[in-house]
CSV table of C-alpha atoms in Angstrom, one decimal:
chain,number,residue,atom,x,y,z
A,8,UNK,CA,-32.0,4.4,29.9
A,9,UNK,CA,-32.1,6.7,32.9
A,10,UNK,CA,-31.0,3.9,35.2
A,11,UNK,CA,-28.1,2.9,33.0
A,12,UNK,CA,-26.9,6.4,32.8
A,13,UNK,CA,-27.2,6.9,36.5
A,14,UNK,CA,-25.2,3.7,37.1
A,15,UNK,CA,-22.5,4.8,34.7
A,16,UNK,CA,-22.0,8.1,36.7
A,17,UNK,CA,-23.4,10.5,34.1
A,18,UNK,CA,-26.6,12.5,33.7
A,19,UNK,CA,-26.3,12.8,30.0
A,20,UNK,CA,-28.7,11.1,27.6
A,21,UNK,CA,-29.6,12.4,24.3
A,22,UNK,CA,-31.4,11.6,21.1
A,23,UNK,CA,-29.2,11.7,18.0
A,24,UNK,CA,-32.2,11.4,15.5
A,25,UNK,CA,-35.9,11.2,15.4
A,26,UNK,CA,-37.6,10.2,12.1
A,27,UNK,CA,-41.2,9.7,11.1
A,28,UNK,CA,-42.0,6.1,10.0
A,29,UNK,CA,-42.7,5.9,6.3
A,30,UNK,CA,-46.2,4.5,6.9
A,31,UNK,CA,-47.2,7.4,9.2
A,32,UNK,CA,-47.7,5.2,12.2
A,33,UNK,CA,-45.3,7.1,14.4
A,34,UNK,CA,-41.7,7.9,14.9
A,35,UNK,CA,-38.4,6.2,15.6
A,36,UNK,CA,-35.8,7.8,17.8
A,37,UNK,CA,-32.3,6.8,18.8
A,38,UNK,CA,-29.3,8.0,20.6
A,39,UNK,CA,-26.9,7.2,23.4
A,40,UNK,CA,-25.7,8.0,26.9
A,41,UNK,CA,-22.9,10.2,28.1
A,42,UNK,CA,-20.3,7.5,28.5
A,43,UNK,CA,-20.3,6.7,24.8
A,44,UNK,CA,-20.9,2.9,25.1
A,45,UNK,CA,-24.7,2.9,25.5
A,46,UNK,CA,-27.2,3.1,22.7
A,47,UNK,CA,-30.9,3.3,22.7
A,48,UNK,CA,-33.8,3.0,20.2
A,49,UNK,CA,-37.5,3.7,20.7
A,50,UNK,CA,-40.7,3.5,18.7
A,51,UNK,CA,-43.3,6.1,19.4
A,52,UNK,CA,-46.9,5.8,18.2
A,53,UNK,CA,-48.6,8.5,16.2
A,54,UNK,CA,-50.4,9.7,19.4
A,55,UNK,CA,-47.1,10.0,21.3
A,56,UNK,CA,-47.5,6.8,23.2
A,57,UNK,CA,-44.2,4.8,23.8
A,58,UNK,CA,-44.4,1.5,22.0
A,59,UNK,CA,-41.0,0.0,23.0
A,60,UNK,CA,-37.5,1.0,24.0
A,61,UNK,CA,-34.3,-1.0,23.4
A,62,UNK,CA,-31.2,-0.2,25.4
A,63,UNK,CA,-27.9,-1.7,24.5
A,64,UNK,CA,-24.9,-1.4,26.9
A,65,UNK,CA,-22.1,-2.0,24.4
A,66,UNK,CA,-23.5,-0.7,21.2
A,67,UNK,CA,-22.4,2.9,21.2
A,68,UNK,CA,-24.9,5.6,20.4
A,69,UNK,CA,-27.2,5.1,17.4
A,70,UNK,CA,-26.9,8.1,15.1
A,71,UNK,CA,-29.0,7.3,12.1
A,72,UNK,CA,-31.8,5.2,10.6
A,73,UNK,CA,-32.9,4.4,7.1
A,74,UNK,CA,-36.0,2.4,6.1
A,75,UNK,CA,-36.2,-0.5,3.7
A,76,UNK,CA,-39.8,-1.5,3.5
A,77,UNK,CA,-40.9,-2.6,7.0
A,78,UNK,CA,-37.2,-2.8,8.1
A,79,UNK,CA,-35.3,-0.1,9.9
A,80,UNK,CA,-31.6,-0.2,9.5
A,81,UNK,CA,-29.9,1.6,12.4
A,82,UNK,CA,-26.3,2.8,12.4
A,83,UNK,CA,-24.2,3.5,15.5
A,84,UNK,CA,-21.3,5.9,15.7
A,85,UNK,CA,-18.8,3.1,14.8
A,86,UNK,CA,-20.9,2.5,11.6
A,87,UNK,CA,-22.1,-0.9,12.9
A,88,UNK,CA,-25.6,-1.8,11.5
A,89,UNK,CA,-28.6,-3.2,13.3
A,90,UNK,CA,-31.6,-4.2,11.2
A,91,UNK,CA,-35.0,-4.7,12.8
A,92,UNK,CA,-38.3,-5.7,11.1
A,93,UNK,CA,-40.8,-3.2,12.5
A,94,UNK,CA,-43.7,-5.3,11.3
A,95,UNK,CA,-42.6,-8.3,13.4
A,96,UNK,CA,-44.0,-8.8,16.9
A,97,UNK,CA,-43.1,-7.5,19.4
A,98,UNK,CA,-41.8,-4.5,17.4
A,99,UNK,CA,-45.0,-3.7,15.6
A,100,UNK,CA,-47.3,-1.1,17.2
């Protein structure tokens, strides 16, 4: 995320949300970059270890998540949805 933000000419990156996973295995966080067209998501293990990061150049910032079983439904600031099954490899811890 830092590289993308540097290339876009801004130093801003910020999380818009951080939520605990329903099963207690960690947290999900998401947000965007200062230019408004970059979104990011990350899964953090219970011990604080980073499991994965997904950066999308043309997604806009992710502002919310809701959980439906093992699925996480992310919403960006244009109300577009992205559904990921957090139990599926490589998204599982």
